[in-house]
């Protein structure tokens, strides 16, 4: 359904260069789609999804920050945990399996979680997604890319001390089946063992942004805001430049040369992605 945004990463292993390449890919997915239409891959009404993975241990505050990101930047929030709990509440066979897996502090099979995420993405009118609490393992990551067919544009990692996460979870009193000391300890152990490879992978790809998750909600959000604000600014700048050139070509080309003008416009749209 969606095409994979072309990778700009080079063979140079520098984290700065990797992050720069990642940002160029991300800006492309936030623009009006001129580059995609030039290639004839995406239908006019379709948009390349802008995907953000939100990672962090239980109690790291990622859910709270997702609410702020949604309110400020208009993302659709997909919580892997909420989707799994909804499936449990449905009393389905998958729901029973998920419940037992969570009680044991283990990871739910990747395909189950990815299919739930995929369904929500396909039903949404939005093209910007915050996927909260996923992927938690390398298997999760590989399954997502295989089934959904895209990679994330941004990966947020909320880095929080273990003692602070335990305190937050025990104090939130939400009545969740996994909000008890024994299960929390298991979940933190699993997170440390299985999620660090995912975090390291996206760090090497230049997509990882580490957020120090200590302080008030607003203080933490001030670390998050500039990340998405930068993408928004670049998207708007690219659209303005493209509109300006469109007006120029339409004013200076005769009607019989309109096809040539539109072709050049599309080329300019691609060029803008790499200039900003």
CSV table of C-alpha atoms in Angstrom, one decimal:
chain,number,residue,atom,x,y,z
A,1,UNK,CA,0.0,0.0,0.0
A,2,UNK,CA,2.9,2.3,0.8
A,3,UNK,CA,6.2,2.6,-1.0
A,4,UNK,CA,9.4,2.6,0.8
A,5,UNK,CA,11.1,6.0,0.9
A,6,UNK,CA,14.5,5.7,-0.9
A,7,UNK,CA,17.4,5.3,1.5
A,8,UNK,CA,20.0,8.1,1.5
A,9,UNK,CA,22.4,6.5,4.0
A,10,UNK,CA,25.9,6.2,2.8
A,11,UNK,CA,28.6,3.7,3.5
A,12,UNK,CA,30.2,6.2,5.9
A,13,UNK,CA,29.4,5.1,9.5
A,14,UNK,CA,29.4,8.6,11.0
A,15,UNK,CA,26.3,9.1,13.1
A,16,UNK,CA,26.0,12.7,11.9
A,17,UNK,CA,25.9,11.7,8.3
A,18,UNK,CA,23.5,8.9,8.9
A,19,UNK,CA,21.1,11.3,10.8
A,20,UNK,CA,21.4,13.9,8.0
A,21,UNK,CA,20.4,11.2,5.4
A,22,UNK,CA,17.5,10.1,7.6
A,23,UNK,CA,16.2,13.6,7.9
A,24,UNK,CA,16.2,14.1,4.2
A,25,UNK,CA,14.1,10.9,3.8
A,26,UNK,CA,11.7,12.1,6.5
A,27,UNK,CA,11.3,15.6,4.9
A,28,UNK,CA,10.3,13.9,1.6
A,29,UNK,CA,7.4,12.0,3.3
A,30,UNK,CA,6.1,15.3,4.8
A,31,UNK,CA,5.9,17.2,1.5
A,32,UNK,CA,3.1,17.4,-1.1
A,33,UNK,CA,4.2,14.3,-2.9
A,34,UNK,CA,5.7,16.0,-6.0
A,35,UNK,CA,8.6,13.6,-6.1
A,36,UNK,CA,6.4,10.5,-5.8
A,37,UNK,CA,4.0,11.7,-8.5
A,38,UNK,CA,7.0,12.3,-10.8
A,39,UNK,CA,7.9,8.6,-10.4
A,40,UNK,CA,4.3,7.5,-11.0
A,41,UNK,CA,4.2,5.3,-7.9
A,42,UNK,CA,1.7,6.8,-5.6
A,43,UNK,CA,-1.9,7.8,-6.5
A,44,UNK,CA,-2.6,11.6,-6.1
A,45,UNK,CA,-4.6,11.1,-2.9
A,46,UNK,CA,-2.1,8.8,-1.2
A,47,UNK,CA,0.7,10.0,1.0
A,48,UNK,CA,3.8,8.3,2.2
A,49,UNK,CA,3.4,7.6,5.9
A,50,UNK,CA,5.5,9.5,8.4
A,51,UNK,CA,6.2,7.0,11.1
A,52,UNK,CA,7.7,7.6,14.5
A,53,UNK,CA,8.5,4.7,16.9
A,54,UNK,CA,8.4,5.7,20.6
A,55,UNK,CA,10.5,3.5,22.8
A,56,UNK,CA,11.1,3.4,26.5
A,57,UNK,CA,10.7,1.2,29.5
A,58,UNK,CA,7.4,0.9,31.5
A,59,UNK,CA,6.9,4.2,33.3
A,60,UNK,CA,9.3,6.2,31.2
A,61,UNK,CA,6.5,8.6,30.3
A,62,UNK,CA,6.3,7.9,26.6
A,63,UNK,CA,2.5,7.7,26.7
A,64,UNK,CA,2.2,11.1,28.2
A,65,UNK,CA,4.6,12.7,25.7
A,66,UNK,CA,2.7,11.0,22.9
A,67,UNK,CA,-0.4,12.9,23.9
A,68,UNK,CA,1.5,16.2,23.7
A,69,UNK,CA,2.9,15.3,20.3
A,70,UNK,CA,-0.5,14.4,19.0
A,71,UNK,CA,-1.9,17.8,20.3
A,72,UNK,CA,0.9,19.8,18.9
A,73,UNK,CA,1.8,18.1,15.6
A,74,UNK,CA,-1.4,16.3,14.6
A,75,UNK,CA,-0.1,12.7,14.7
A,76,UNK,CA,-2.3,9.6,15.1
A,77,UNK,CA,-1.3,7.8,18.3
A,78,UNK,CA,-1.1,4.0,18.1
A,79,UNK,CA,-0.2,2.4,21.4
A,80,UNK,CA,0.9,-1.2,21.0
A,81,UNK,CA,0.0,-1.9,24.6
A,82,UNK,CA,-3.5,-0.4,24.2
A,83,UNK,CA,-4.1,-2.4,21.1
A,84,UNK,CA,-3.1,-5.6,22.9
A,85,UNK,CA,-5.3,-4.8,25.9
A,86,UNK,CA,-8.2,-4.1,23.5
A,87,UNK,CA,-7.7,-7.5,22.0
A,88,UNK,CA,-7.6,-9.1,25.4
A,89,UNK,CA,-10.9,-7.4,26.2
A,90,UNK,CA,-12.5,-8.9,23.1
A,91,UNK,CA,-12.2,-12.4,24.6
A,92,UNK,CA,-10.7,-13.8,21.4
A,93,UNK,CA,-8.3,-16.7,21.2
A,94,UNK,CA,-5.5,-14.2,20.5
A,95,UNK,CA,-6.6,-12.2,23.4
A,96,UNK,CA,-6.3,-15.1,25.8
A,97,UNK,CA,-2.8,-15.8,24.5
A,98,UNK,CA,-1.8,-12.2,24.8
A,99,UNK,CA,-3.0,-12.1,28.4
A,100,UNK,CA,-1.0,-15.1,29.5
A,101,UNK,CA,2.1,-13.8,27.7
A,102,UNK,CA,1.8,-10.3,29.4
A,103,UNK,CA,1.3,-11.9,32.9
A,104,UNK,CA,4.6,-13.8,32.4
A,105,UNK,CA,6.4,-10.5,31.5
A,106,UNK,CA,7.2,-11.9,28.0
A,107,UNK,CA,6.9,-10.3,24.6
A,108,UNK,CA,3.8,-11.0,22.5
A,109,UNK,CA,4.5,-12.6,19.1
A,110,UNK,CA,5.6,-10.0,16.6
A,111,UNK,CA,3.1,-10.9,13.9
A,112,UNK,CA,0.1,-10.5,16.3
A,113,UNK,CA,1.2,-7.0,17.3
A,114,UNK,CA,2.1,-5.9,13.8
A,115,UNK,CA,-1.2,-7.0,12.4
A,116,UNK,CA,-3.1,-5.0,15.0
A,117,UNK,CA,-1.0,-1.9,14.2
A,118,UNK,CA,-1.4,-2.5,10.4
A,119,UNK,CA,-5.2,-2.6,10.8
A,120,UNK,CA,-5.3,0.7,12.7
A,121,UNK,CA,-3.0,2.4,10.2
A,122,UNK,CA,-5.2,1.3,7.3
A,123,UNK,CA,-8.3,2.6,9.0
A,124,UNK,CA,-6.8,6.0,9.8
A,125,UNK,CA,-7.2,9.1,7.6
A,126,UNK,CA,-3.9,10.4,9.0
A,127,UNK,CA,-0.6,9.7,7.4
A,128,UNK,CA,1.5,10.6,10.5
A,129,UNK,CA,1.8,7.9,13.1
A,130,UNK,CA,3.2,7.6,16.6
A,131,UNK,CA,3.7,3.9,17.3
A,132,UNK,CA,4.1,3.8,21.1
A,133,UNK,CA,5.9,0.9,22.8
A,134,UNK,CA,7.0,-0.9,19.6
A,135,UNK,CA,9.2,-2.4,18.4
A,136,UNK,CA,10.5,-4.0,21.6
A,137,UNK,CA,12.8,-6.6,19.9
A,138,UNK,CA,14.8,-7.1,16.7
A,139,UNK,CA,12.2,-9.6,15.7
A,140,UNK,CA,9.5,-6.9,16.1
A,141,UNK,CA,11.5,-4.5,14.0
A,142,UNK,CA,12.1,-7.0,11.2
A,143,UNK,CA,8.4,-8.1,11.2
A,144,UNK,CA,7.2,-4.6,11.0
A,145,UNK,CA,9.3,-3.7,8.0
A,146,UNK,CA,8.4,-7.0,6.3
A,147,UNK,CA,4.6,-6.8,6.9
A,148,UNK,CA,4.1,-3.0,6.7
A,149,UNK,CA,6.7,-2.4,4.1
A,150,UNK,CA,8.2,0.8,5.5
A,151,UNK,CA,10.8,2.0,7.9
A,152,UNK,CA,10.3,4.6,10.6
A,153,UNK,CA,11.4,8.2,9.9
A,154,UNK,CA,12.1,9.0,13.6
A,155,UNK,CA,12.7,6.8,16.7
A,156,UNK,CA,12.3,8.4,20.1
A,157,UNK,CA,13.9,6.7,23.1
A,158,UNK,CA,12.8,8.0,26.5
A,159,UNK,CA,15.7,7.2,28.8
A,160,UNK,CA,14.7,7.0,32.4
A,161,UNK,CA,16.4,5.5,35.5
A,162,UNK,CA,14.9,2.1,36.6
A,163,UNK,CA,14.0,3.3,40.1
A,164,UNK,CA,12.0,6.2,38.7
A,165,UNK,CA,10.1,4.0,36.3
A,166,UNK,CA,9.2,1.5,39.0
A,167,UNK,CA,7.9,4.4,41.2
A,168,UNK,CA,5.8,5.9,38.4
A,169,UNK,CA,4.2,2.6,37.5
A,170,UNK,CA,3.3,1.7,41.1
A,171,UNK,CA,1.8,5.2,41.6
A,172,UNK,CA,-0.2,5.5,38.4
A,173,UNK,CA,-3.0,3.1,39.7
A,174,UNK,CA,-4.6,2.4,36.4
A,175,UNK,CA,-5.7,-1.1,37.3
A,176,UNK,CA,-3.6,-2.7,34.6
A,177,UNK,CA,-2.9,-6.4,35.0
A,178,UNK,CA,0.9,-5.8,34.6
A,179,UNK,CA,1.1,-2.9,37.1
A,180,UNK,CA,2.5,-4.8,40.0
A,181,UNK,CA,6.1,-4.9,41.4
A,182,UNK,CA,6.9,-8.5,40.3
A,183,UNK,CA,5.7,-8.0,36.7
A,184,UNK,CA,7.3,-4.6,36.5
A,185,UNK,CA,10.7,-6.1,37.4
A,186,UNK,CA,10.2,-8.8,34.8
A,187,UNK,CA,9.3,-6.2,32.2
A,188,UNK,CA,12.3,-4.0,32.9
A,189,UNK,CA,14.6,-7.0,32.7
A,190,UNK,CA,13.1,-8.0,29.3
A,191,UNK,CA,13.3,-4.4,28.1
A,192,UNK,CA,16.9,-4.1,28.9
A,193,UNK,CA,17.8,-7.4,27.3
A,194,UNK,CA,15.7,-7.2,24.1
A,195,UNK,CA,15.2,-3.5,23.3
A,196,UNK,CA,18.8,-2.3,23.5
A,197,UNK,CA,19.7,-4.0,20.2
A,198,UNK,CA,16.8,-2.1,18.5
A,199,UNK,CA,17.9,1.2,20.0
A,200,UNK,CA,21.5,0.6,18.9
A,201,UNK,CA,20.3,-0.4,15.4
A,202,UNK,CA,18.4,2.9,14.9
A,203,UNK,CA,21.2,4.9,16.4
A,204,UNK,CA,23.5,3.5,13.7
A,205,UNK,CA,20.9,4.4,11.1
A,206,UNK,CA,20.8,8.0,12.3
A,207,UNK,CA,17.1,7.8,13.3
A,208,UNK,CA,17.4,7.7,17.1
A,209,UNK,CA,16.6,10.7,19.3
A,210,UNK,CA,17.3,10.1,23.0
A,211,UNK,CA,15.1,12.0,25.4
A,212,UNK,CA,16.2,12.4,29.1
A,213,UNK,CA,12.9,11.4,30.7
A,214,UNK,CA,13.4,13.2,34.1
A,215,UNK,CA,11.6,16.4,35.0
A,216,UNK,CA,8.1,17.7,34.6
A,217,UNK,CA,6.0,16.8,31.6
A,218,UNK,CA,6.6,20.2,30.0
A,219,UNK,CA,10.3,20.1,30.6
A,220,UNK,CA,10.6,16.7,28.9
A,221,UNK,CA,8.4,17.9,26.0
A,222,UNK,CA,10.8,20.8,25.4
A,223,UNK,CA,13.3,18.1,24.3
A,224,UNK,CA,10.8,16.5,22.0
A,225,UNK,CA,9.3,19.6,20.4
A,226,UNK,CA,12.3,20.7,18.3
A,227,UNK,CA,12.6,17.3,16.7
A,228,UNK,CA,9.2,17.5,15.0
A,229,UNK,CA,9.3,21.3,14.6
A,230,UNK,CA,12.4,20.9,12.3
A,231,UNK,CA,10.6,18.5,10.0
A,232,UNK,CA,7.5,20.7,9.9
A,233,UNK,CA,9.6,23.8,8.9
A,234,UNK,CA,11.4,21.9,6.1
A,235,UNK,CA,8.1,20.5,4.8
A,236,UNK,CA,6.5,24.0,4.6
A,237,UNK,CA,9.7,25.5,3.0
A,238,UNK,CA,9.7,22.8,0.3
A,239,UNK,CA,6.0,23.4,-0.5
A,240,UNK,CA,6.5,27.1,-0.8
A,241,UNK,CA,9.4,26.8,-3.1
A,242,UNK,CA,7.5,24.3,-5.2
A,243,UNK,CA,4.5,26.5,-5.5
A,244,UNK,CA,6.6,29.5,-6.5
A,245,UNK,CA,8.3,27.6,-9.3
A,246,UNK,CA,4.9,26.2,-10.4
A,247,UNK,CA,3.6,29.7,-10.9
A,248,UNK,CA,6.8,30.7,-12.7
A,249,UNK,CA,6.5,27.8,-15.2
A,250,UNK,CA,2.8,28.3,-15.8
A,251,UNK,CA,3.3,32.0,-16.5
A,252,UNK,CA,6.3,31.5,-18.8
A,253,UNK,CA,5.5,28.4,-20.9
A,254,UNK,CA,3.0,28.3,-23.8
A,255,UNK,CA,0.1,25.9,-23.4
A,256,UNK,CA,1.7,23.4,-25.9
A,257,UNK,CA,4.8,23.2,-23.7
A,258,UNK,CA,2.8,22.6,-20.5
A,259,UNK,CA,3.9,19.0,-20.3
A,260,UNK,CA,7.5,20.0,-20.4
A,261,UNK,CA,6.8,22.6,-17.7
A,262,UNK,CA,5.2,20.1,-15.4
A,263,UNK,CA,8.0,17.6,-15.9
A,264,UNK,CA,10.6,20.3,-14.9
A,265,UNK,CA,8.4,21.2,-11.9
A,266,UNK,CA,8.5,17.6,-10.7
A,267,UNK,CA,12.3,17.5,-11.1
A,268,UNK,CA,12.5,20.7,-9.1
A,269,UNK,CA,10.4,19.2,-6.4
A,270,UNK,CA,12.9,16.3,-6.0
A,271,UNK,CA,15.8,18.9,-6.0
A,272,UNK,CA,14.2,20.8,-3.2
A,273,UNK,CA,14.2,17.8,-0.9
A,274,UNK,CA,18.0,17.7,-1.1
A,275,UNK,CA,18.6,21.4,-0.8
A,276,UNK,CA,16.9,22.2,2.5
